[in-house]
mmCIF file of C-alpha atoms in Angstrom:
data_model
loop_
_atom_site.group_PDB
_atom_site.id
_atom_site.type_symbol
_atom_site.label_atom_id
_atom_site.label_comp_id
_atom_site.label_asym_id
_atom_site.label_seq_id
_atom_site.Cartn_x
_atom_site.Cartn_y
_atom_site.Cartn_z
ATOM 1 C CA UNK M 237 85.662 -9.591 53.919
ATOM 2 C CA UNK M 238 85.058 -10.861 57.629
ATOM 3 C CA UNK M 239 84.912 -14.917 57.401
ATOM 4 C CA UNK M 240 81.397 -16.665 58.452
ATOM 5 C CA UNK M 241 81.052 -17.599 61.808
ATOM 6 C CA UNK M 242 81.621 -21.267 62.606
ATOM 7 C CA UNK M 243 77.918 -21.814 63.073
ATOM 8 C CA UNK M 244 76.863 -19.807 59.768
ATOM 9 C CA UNK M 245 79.401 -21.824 57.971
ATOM 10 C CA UNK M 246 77.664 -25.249 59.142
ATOM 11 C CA UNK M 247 74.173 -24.016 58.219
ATOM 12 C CA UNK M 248 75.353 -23.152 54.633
ATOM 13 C CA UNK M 249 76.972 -26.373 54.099
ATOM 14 C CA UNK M 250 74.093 -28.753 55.026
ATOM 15 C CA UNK M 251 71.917 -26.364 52.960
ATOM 16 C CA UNK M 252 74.177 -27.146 50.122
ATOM 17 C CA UNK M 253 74.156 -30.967 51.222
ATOM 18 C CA UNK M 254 70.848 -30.986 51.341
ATOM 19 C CA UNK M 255 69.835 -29.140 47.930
ATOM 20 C CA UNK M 256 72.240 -31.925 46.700
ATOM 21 C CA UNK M 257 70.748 -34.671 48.225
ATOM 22 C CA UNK M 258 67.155 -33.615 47.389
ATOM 23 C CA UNK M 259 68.161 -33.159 43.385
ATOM 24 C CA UNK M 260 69.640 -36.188 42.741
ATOM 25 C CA UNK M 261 67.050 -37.946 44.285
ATOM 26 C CA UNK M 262 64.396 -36.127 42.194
ATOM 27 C CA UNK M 263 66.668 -37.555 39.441
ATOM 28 C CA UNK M 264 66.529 -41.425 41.342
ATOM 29 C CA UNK M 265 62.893 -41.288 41.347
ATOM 30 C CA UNK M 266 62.200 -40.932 37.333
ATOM 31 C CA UNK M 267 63.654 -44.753 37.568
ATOM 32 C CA UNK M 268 60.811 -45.746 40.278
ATOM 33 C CA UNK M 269 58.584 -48.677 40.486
ATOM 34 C CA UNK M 270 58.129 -49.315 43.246
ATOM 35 C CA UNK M 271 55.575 -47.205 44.830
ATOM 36 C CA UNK M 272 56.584 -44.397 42.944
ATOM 37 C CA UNK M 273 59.361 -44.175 45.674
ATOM 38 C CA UNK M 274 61.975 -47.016 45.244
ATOM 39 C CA UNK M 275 64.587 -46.837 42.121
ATOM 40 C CA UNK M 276 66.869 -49.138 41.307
ATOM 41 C CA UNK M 277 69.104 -46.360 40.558
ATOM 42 C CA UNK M 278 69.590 -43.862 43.708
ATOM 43 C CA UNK M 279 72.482 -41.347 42.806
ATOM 44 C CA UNK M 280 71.611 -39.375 46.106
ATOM 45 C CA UNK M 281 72.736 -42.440 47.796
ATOM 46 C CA UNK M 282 76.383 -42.213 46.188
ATOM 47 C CA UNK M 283 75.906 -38.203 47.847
ATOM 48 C CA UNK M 284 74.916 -39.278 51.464
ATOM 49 C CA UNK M 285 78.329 -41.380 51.533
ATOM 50 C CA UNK M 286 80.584 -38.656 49.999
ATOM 51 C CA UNK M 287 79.514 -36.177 52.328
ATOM 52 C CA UNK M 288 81.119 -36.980 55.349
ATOM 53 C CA UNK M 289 83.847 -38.428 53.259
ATOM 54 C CA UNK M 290 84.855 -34.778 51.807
ATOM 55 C CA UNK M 291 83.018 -32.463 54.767
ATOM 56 C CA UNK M 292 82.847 -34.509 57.250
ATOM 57 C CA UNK M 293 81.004 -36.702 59.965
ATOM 58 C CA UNK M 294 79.027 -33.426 61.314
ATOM 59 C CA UNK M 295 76.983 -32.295 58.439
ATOM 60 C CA UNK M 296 74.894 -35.636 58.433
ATOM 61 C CA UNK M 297 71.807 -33.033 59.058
ATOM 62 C CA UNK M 298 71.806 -32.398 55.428
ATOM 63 C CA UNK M 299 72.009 -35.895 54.480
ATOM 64 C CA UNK M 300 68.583 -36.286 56.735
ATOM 65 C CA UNK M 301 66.605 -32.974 55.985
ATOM 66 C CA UNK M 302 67.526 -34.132 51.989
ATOM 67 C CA UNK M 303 65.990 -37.213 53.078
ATOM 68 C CA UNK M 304 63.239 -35.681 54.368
ATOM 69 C CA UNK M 305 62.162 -33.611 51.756
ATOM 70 C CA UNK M 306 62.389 -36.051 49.207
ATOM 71 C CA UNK M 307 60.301 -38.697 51.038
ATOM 72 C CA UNK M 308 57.745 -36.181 52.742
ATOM 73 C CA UNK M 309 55.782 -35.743 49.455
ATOM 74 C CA UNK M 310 55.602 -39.565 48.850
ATOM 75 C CA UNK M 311 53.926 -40.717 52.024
ATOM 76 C CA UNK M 312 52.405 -42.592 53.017
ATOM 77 C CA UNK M 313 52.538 -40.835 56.761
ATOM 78 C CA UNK M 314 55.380 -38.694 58.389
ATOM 79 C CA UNK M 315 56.337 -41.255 61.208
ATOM 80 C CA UNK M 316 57.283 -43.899 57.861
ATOM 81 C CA UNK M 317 58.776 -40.876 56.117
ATOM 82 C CA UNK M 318 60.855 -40.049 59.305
ATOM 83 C CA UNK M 319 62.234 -43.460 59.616
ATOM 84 C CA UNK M 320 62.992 -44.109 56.347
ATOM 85 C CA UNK M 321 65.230 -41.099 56.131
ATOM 86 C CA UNK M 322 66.444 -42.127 59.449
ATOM 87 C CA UNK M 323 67.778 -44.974 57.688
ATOM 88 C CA UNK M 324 68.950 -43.266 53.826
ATOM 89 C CA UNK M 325 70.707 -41.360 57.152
ATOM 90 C CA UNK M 326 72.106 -44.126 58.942
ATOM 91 C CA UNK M 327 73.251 -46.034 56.465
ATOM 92 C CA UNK M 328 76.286 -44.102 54.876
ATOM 93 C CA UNK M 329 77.482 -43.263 58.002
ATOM 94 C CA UNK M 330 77.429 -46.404 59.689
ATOM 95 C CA UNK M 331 79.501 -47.328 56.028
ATOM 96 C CA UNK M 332 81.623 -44.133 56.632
ATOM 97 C CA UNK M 333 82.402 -45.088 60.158
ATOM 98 C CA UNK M 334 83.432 -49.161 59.341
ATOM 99 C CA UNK M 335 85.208 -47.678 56.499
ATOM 100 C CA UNK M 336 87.024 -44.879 58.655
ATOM 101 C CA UNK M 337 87.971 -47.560 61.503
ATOM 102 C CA UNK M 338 89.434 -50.004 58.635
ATOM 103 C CA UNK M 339 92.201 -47.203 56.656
ATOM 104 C CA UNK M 340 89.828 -46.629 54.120
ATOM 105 C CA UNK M 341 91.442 -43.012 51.953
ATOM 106 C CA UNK M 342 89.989 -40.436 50.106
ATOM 107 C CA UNK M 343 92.203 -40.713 47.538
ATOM 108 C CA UNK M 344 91.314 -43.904 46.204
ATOM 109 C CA UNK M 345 95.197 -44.502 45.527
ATOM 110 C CA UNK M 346 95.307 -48.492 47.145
ATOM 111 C CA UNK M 347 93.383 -51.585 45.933
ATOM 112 C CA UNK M 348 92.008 -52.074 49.640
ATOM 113 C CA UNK M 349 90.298 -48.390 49.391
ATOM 114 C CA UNK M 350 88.882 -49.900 45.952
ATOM 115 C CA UNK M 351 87.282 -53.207 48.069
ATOM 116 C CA UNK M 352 86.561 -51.006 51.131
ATOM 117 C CA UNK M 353 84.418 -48.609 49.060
ATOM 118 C CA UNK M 354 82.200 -51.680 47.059
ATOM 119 C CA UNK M 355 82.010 -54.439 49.838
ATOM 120 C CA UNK M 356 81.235 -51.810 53.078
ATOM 121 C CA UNK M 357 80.197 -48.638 51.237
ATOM 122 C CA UNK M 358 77.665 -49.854 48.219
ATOM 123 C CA UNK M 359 76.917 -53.085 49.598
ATOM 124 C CA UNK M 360 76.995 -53.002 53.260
ATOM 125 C CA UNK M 361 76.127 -49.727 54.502
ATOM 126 C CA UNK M 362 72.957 -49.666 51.947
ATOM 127 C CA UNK M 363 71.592 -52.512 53.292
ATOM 128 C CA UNK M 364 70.844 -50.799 56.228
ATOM 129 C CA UNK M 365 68.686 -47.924 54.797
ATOM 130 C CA UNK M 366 67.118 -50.846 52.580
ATOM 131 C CA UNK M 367 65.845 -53.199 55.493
ATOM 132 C CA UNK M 368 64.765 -49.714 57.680
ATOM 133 C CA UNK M 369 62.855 -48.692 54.588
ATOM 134 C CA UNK M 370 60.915 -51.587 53.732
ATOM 135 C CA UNK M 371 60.338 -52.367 56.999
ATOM 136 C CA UNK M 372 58.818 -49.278 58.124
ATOM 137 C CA UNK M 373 56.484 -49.695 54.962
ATOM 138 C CA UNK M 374 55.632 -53.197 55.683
ATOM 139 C CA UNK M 375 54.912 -52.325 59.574
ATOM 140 C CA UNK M 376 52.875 -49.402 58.087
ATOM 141 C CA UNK M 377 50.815 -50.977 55.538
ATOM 142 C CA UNK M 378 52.081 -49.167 52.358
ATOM 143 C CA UNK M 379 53.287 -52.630 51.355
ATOM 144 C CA UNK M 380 51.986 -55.980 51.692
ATOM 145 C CA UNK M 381 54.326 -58.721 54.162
ATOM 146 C CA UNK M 382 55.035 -60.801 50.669
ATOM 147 C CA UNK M 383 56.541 -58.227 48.911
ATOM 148 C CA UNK M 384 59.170 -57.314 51.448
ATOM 149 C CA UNK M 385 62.612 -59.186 49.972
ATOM 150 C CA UNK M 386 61.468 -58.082 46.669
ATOM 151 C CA UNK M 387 60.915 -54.153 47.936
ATOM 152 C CA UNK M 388 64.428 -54.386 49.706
ATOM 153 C CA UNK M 389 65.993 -56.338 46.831
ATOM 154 C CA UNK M 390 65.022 -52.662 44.771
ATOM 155 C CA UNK M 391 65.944 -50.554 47.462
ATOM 156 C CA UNK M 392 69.388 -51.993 48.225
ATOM 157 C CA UNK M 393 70.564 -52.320 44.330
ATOM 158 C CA UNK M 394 69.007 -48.600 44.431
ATOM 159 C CA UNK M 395 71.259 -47.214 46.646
ATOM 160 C CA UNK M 396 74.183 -49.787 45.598
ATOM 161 C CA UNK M 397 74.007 -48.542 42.454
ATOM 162 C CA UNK M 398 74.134 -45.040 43.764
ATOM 163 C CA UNK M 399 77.124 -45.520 45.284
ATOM 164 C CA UNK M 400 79.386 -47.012 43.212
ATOM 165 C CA UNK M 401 78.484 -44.596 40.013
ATOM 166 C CA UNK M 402 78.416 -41.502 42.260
ATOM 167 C CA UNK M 403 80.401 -41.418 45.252
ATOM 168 C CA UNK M 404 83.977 -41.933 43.593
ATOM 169 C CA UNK M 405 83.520 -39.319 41.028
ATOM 170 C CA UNK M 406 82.974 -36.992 43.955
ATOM 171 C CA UNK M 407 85.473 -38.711 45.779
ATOM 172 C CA UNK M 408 87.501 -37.522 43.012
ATOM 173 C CA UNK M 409 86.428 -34.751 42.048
ATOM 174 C CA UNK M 410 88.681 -32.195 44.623
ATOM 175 C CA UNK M 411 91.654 -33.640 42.869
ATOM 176 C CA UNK M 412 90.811 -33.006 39.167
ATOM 177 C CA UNK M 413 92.599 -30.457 36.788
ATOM 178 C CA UNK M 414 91.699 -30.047 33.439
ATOM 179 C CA UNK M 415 95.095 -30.636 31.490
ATOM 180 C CA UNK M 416 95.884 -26.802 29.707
ATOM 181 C CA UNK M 417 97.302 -28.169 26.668
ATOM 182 C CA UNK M 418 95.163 -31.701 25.624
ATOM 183 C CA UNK M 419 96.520 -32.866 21.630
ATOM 184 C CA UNK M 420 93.880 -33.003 19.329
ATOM 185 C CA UNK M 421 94.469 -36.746 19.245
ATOM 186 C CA UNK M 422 93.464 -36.977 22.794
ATOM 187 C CA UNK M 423 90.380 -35.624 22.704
ATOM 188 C CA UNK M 424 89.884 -37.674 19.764
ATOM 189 C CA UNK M 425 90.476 -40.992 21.845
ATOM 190 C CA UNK M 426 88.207 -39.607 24.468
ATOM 191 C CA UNK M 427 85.394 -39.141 21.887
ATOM 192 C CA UNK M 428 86.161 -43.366 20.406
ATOM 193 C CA UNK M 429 85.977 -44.166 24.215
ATOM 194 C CA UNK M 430 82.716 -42.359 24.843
ATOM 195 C CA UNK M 431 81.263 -43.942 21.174
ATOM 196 C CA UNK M 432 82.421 -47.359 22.364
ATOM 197 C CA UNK M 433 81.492 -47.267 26.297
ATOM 198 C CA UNK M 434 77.935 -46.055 25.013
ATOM 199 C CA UNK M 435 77.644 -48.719 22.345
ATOM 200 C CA UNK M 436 78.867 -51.648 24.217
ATOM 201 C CA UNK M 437 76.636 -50.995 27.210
ATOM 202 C CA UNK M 438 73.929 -50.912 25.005
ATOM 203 C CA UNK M 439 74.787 -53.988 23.224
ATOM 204 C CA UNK M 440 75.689 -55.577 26.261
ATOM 205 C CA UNK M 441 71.792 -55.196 27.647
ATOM 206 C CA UNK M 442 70.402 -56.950 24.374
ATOM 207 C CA UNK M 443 71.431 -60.730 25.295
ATOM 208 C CA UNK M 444 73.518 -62.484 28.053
ATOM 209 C CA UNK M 445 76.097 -63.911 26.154
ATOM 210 C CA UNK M 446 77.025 -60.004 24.971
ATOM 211 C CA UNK M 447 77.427 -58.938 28.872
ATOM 212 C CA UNK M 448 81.291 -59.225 29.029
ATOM 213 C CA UNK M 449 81.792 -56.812 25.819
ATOM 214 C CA UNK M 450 81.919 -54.511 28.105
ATOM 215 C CA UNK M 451 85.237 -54.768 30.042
ATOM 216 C CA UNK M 452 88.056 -54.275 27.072
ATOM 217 C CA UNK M 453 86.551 -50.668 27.188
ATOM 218 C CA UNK M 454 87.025 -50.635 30.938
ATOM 219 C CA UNK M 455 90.103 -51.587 30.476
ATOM 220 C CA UNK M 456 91.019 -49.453 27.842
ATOM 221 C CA UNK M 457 89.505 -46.455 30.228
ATOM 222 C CA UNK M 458 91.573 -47.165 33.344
ATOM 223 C CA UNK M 459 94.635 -47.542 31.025
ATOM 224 C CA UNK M 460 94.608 -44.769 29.071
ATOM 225 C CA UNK M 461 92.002 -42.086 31.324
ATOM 226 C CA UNK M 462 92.648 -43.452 34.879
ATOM 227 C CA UNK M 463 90.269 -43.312 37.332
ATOM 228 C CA UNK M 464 87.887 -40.378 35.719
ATOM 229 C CA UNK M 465 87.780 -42.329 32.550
ATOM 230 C CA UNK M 466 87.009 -45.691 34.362
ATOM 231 C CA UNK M 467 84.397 -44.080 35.988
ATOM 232 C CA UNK M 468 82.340 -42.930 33.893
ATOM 233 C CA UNK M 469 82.427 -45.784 31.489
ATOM 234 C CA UNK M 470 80.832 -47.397 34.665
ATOM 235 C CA UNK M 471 78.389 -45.051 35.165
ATOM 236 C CA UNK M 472 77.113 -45.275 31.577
ATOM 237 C CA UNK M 473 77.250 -49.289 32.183
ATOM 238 C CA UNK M 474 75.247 -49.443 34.843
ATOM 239 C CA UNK M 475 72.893 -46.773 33.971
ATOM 240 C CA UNK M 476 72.111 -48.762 30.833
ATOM 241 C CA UNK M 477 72.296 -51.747 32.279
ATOM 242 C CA UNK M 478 69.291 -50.528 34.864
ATOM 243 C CA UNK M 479 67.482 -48.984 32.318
ATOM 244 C CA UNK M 480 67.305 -52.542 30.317
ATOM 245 C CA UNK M 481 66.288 -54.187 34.220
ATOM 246 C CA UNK M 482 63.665 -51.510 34.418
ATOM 247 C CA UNK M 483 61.697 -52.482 31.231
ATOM 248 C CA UNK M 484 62.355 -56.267 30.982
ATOM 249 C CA UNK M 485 64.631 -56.353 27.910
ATOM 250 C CA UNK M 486 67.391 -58.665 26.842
ATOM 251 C CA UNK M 487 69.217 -60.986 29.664
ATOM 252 C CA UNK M 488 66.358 -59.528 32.305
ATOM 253 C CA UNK M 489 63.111 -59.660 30.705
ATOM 254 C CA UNK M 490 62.447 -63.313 31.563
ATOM 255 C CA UNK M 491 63.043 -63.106 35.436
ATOM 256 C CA UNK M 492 60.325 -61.921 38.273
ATOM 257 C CA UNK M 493 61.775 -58.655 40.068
ATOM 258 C CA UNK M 494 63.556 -59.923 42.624
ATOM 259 C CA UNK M 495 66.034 -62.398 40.875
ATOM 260 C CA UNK M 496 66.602 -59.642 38.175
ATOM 261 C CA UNK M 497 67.427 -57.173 40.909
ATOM 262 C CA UNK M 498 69.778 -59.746 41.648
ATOM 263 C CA UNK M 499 71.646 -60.312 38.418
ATOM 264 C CA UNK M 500 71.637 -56.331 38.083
ATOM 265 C CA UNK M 501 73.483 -55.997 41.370
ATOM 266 C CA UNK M 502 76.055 -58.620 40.457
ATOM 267 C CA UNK M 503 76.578 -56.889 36.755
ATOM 268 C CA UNK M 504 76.981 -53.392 37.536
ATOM 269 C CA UNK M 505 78.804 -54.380 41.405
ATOM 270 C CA UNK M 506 80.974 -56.540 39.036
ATOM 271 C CA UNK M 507 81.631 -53.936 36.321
ATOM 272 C CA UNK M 508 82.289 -51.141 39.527
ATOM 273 C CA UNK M 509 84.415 -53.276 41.338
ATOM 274 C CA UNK M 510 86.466 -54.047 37.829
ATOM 275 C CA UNK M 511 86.626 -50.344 36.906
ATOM 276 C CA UNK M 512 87.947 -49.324 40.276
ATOM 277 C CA UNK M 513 90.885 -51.993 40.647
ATOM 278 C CA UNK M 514 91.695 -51.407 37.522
ATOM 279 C CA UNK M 515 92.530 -47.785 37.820
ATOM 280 C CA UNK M 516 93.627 -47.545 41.101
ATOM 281 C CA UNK M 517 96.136 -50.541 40.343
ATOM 282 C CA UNK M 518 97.332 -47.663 37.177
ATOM 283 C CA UNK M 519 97.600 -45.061 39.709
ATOM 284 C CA UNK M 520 99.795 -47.569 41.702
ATOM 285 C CA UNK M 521 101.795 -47.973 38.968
ATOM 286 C CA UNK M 522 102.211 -44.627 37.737
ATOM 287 C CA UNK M 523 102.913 -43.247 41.608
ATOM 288 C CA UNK M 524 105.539 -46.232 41.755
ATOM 289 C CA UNK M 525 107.303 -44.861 38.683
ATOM 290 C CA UNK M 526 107.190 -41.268 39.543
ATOM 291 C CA UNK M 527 108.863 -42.236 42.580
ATOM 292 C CA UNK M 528 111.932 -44.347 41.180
ATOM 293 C CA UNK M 529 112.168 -41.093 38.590
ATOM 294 C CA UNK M 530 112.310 -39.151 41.428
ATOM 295 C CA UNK M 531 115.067 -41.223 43.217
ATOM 296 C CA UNK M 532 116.955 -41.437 40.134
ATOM 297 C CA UNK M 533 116.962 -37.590 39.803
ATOM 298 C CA UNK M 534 117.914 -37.413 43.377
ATOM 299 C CA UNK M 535 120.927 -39.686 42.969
ATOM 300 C CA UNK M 536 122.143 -38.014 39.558
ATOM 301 C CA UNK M 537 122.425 -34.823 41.827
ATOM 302 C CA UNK M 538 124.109 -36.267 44.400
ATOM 303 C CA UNK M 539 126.657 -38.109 41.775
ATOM 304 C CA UNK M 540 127.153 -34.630 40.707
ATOM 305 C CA UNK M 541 127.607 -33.079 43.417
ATOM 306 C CA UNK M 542 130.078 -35.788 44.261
ATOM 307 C CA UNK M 543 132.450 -35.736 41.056
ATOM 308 C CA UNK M 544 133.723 -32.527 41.121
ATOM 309 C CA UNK M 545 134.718 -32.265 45.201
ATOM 310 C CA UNK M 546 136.033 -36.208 44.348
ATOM 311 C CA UNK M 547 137.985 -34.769 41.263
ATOM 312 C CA UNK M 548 139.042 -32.187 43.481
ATOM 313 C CA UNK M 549 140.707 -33.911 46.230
ATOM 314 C CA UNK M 550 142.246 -36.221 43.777
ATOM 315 C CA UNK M 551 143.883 -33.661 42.501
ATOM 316 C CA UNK M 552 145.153 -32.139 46.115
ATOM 317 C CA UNK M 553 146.404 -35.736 47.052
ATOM 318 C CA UNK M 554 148.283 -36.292 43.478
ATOM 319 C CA UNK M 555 149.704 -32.758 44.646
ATOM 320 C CA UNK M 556 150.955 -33.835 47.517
ATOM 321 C CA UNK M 557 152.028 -37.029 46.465
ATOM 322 C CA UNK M 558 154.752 -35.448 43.708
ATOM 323 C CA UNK M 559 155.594 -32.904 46.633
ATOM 324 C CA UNK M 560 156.613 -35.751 49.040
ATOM 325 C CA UNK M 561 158.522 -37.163 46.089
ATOM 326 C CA UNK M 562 160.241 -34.100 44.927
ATOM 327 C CA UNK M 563 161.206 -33.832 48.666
ATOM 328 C CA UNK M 564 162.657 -37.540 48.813
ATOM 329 C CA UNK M 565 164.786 -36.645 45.290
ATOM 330 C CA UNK M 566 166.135 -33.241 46.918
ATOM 331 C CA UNK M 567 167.208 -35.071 50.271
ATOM 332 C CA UNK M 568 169.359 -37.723 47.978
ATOM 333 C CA UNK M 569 171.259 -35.131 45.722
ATOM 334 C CA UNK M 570 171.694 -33.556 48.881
ATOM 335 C CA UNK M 571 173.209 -36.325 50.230
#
């Protein structure tokens, strides 16, 4: 089969960004409310900073026609729709670029990739498409001056939130292989893990002093399950944890929207943070003994390798040696 053109190839990859983009936002926007528009959970946000991550840079297109469909239905007028997905646009890759320029990897493999990824990527980068969006709608008239910080407060733990669930599971996901042979017990941990991430996030969203059962399962995750484990015991956190935001229960019912969009983003950017050291900080420690195994193999070798030749030229001088003394016996009797 003759391979795609260069250009066909770019059109069918911002297609496929853009069909992602536009479904996880569908998904974002079942959490709205604010203006039917604004979640506090935006998992297409976590997709506009993975894709020039894993594609790169040069398919942002999809990232703004994604955008664009999403927000074209919801108004209120196409200039505010354009800007505001000029700035769900602008924002990852101003994030992607910072991050780029500072060493940030893929791989997720260092603890400064683990800090790059929450302080630029889910809380600086999303503050730009949060104070473009609001703005627009406050210069527009959709929203009223007084409810800006509130609005962007939403927005930015919207696309926060989005990011730190979303974009290192995708991150990720390239370098995942299902093990071939998993023990029964295994899958049996994984199944306690899931019952006890579930249950503790829940229980965690019923009163404040029950927020910190949370992080002996994280920790038992990114021991045991690395970085996919982790992971998605954060993503079930802070999805909960948003949920409970959302309809004013436990530790968040008595707060106006603002200040509980404010202990939300702390939580869940705590938990994130938490469940991304900790794994990455395994993964350290797991590549660190690989590699000594690896060195020790390597000198074993090498030792053998050595013994024989060493036992061999022992020999050849203790050879020589009784030659040079049979010699010196001869020349005496001679003598």
């Amino acid at each position: 089969m003759r391979p795609l053109p260069p250009a066909a190839r770019w059109c069918l990859i911002v297609l496929g960004v853009t069909v992602c983009y536009f479904a996880t936002a569908r998904i974002g926007i079942q959490w709205a409310i604010v203006r039917e528009q604004i979640s506090p959970l935006w998992p297409a946000a976590g997709v506009a900073l993975a894709t020039p991550m894993l594609l790169g840079p040069r398919f942002w297109p999809g990232i703004f026609l994604g955008a664009l469909l999403t927000n074209i239905a919801l108004g209120p007028s196409l200039g505010t729709v354009l800007v505001i997905s000029a700035g769900n646009t602008a924002g990852p890759m101003v994030a992607y670029a910072v991050m780029r320029r500072l060493g940030f990897r893929n791989e997720l493999d260092r603890l400064p990739d683990a800090v790059l990824l929450v302080v630029v990527g889910a809380i600086g980068g999303t503050a730009v498409s949060a104070v473009m969006g609001t703005g627009v709608l406050v210069f527009g008239g959709a929203l009223s001056p007084g409810d800006f910080w509130a609005t962007a407060l939403v927005w930015w733990t919207g696309d926060a939130m989005g990011v730190l669930t979303i974009t290192p599971l995708l991150l990720l996901a390239p370098r995942f292989h299902m093990p071939k042979r998993v023990p029964l017990i295994r899958w049996g941990e994984a199944a306690a893990l899931a019952l006890f991430g579930l249950g503790t996030a829940v229980l965690a969203s019923t009163t404040t002093p029950k927020l910190f059962v949370v992080f002996p399962v994280l920790i038992w995750a990114a021991l045991r399950f690395r970085q996919a484990g982790a992971l998605l015991c954060s993503l079930c956190v802070c999805t909960v944890t948003i949920f409970a935001a959302i309809r004013g229960l436990g530790p968040y019912g008595s707060y106006e929207l603002a200040t509980r969009m404010l202990h939300v983003q702390a939580y869940d950017a705590t938990v994130g943070l938490t469940a991304l050291t900790l794994s990455t900080i395994v993964l350290q420690r797991d590549r660190a003994t690989a590699e000594i195994t690896d060195a020790w193999r390597q000198i074993t070798e090498m030792v053998d390798m050595i013994a024989p030749r060493q036992s061999l030229r022992s020999a050849i001088t203790q050879h020589n040696e009784d030659e040079a003394q049979a010699a010196c016996a001869s020349r005496k009797w001679s003598r």
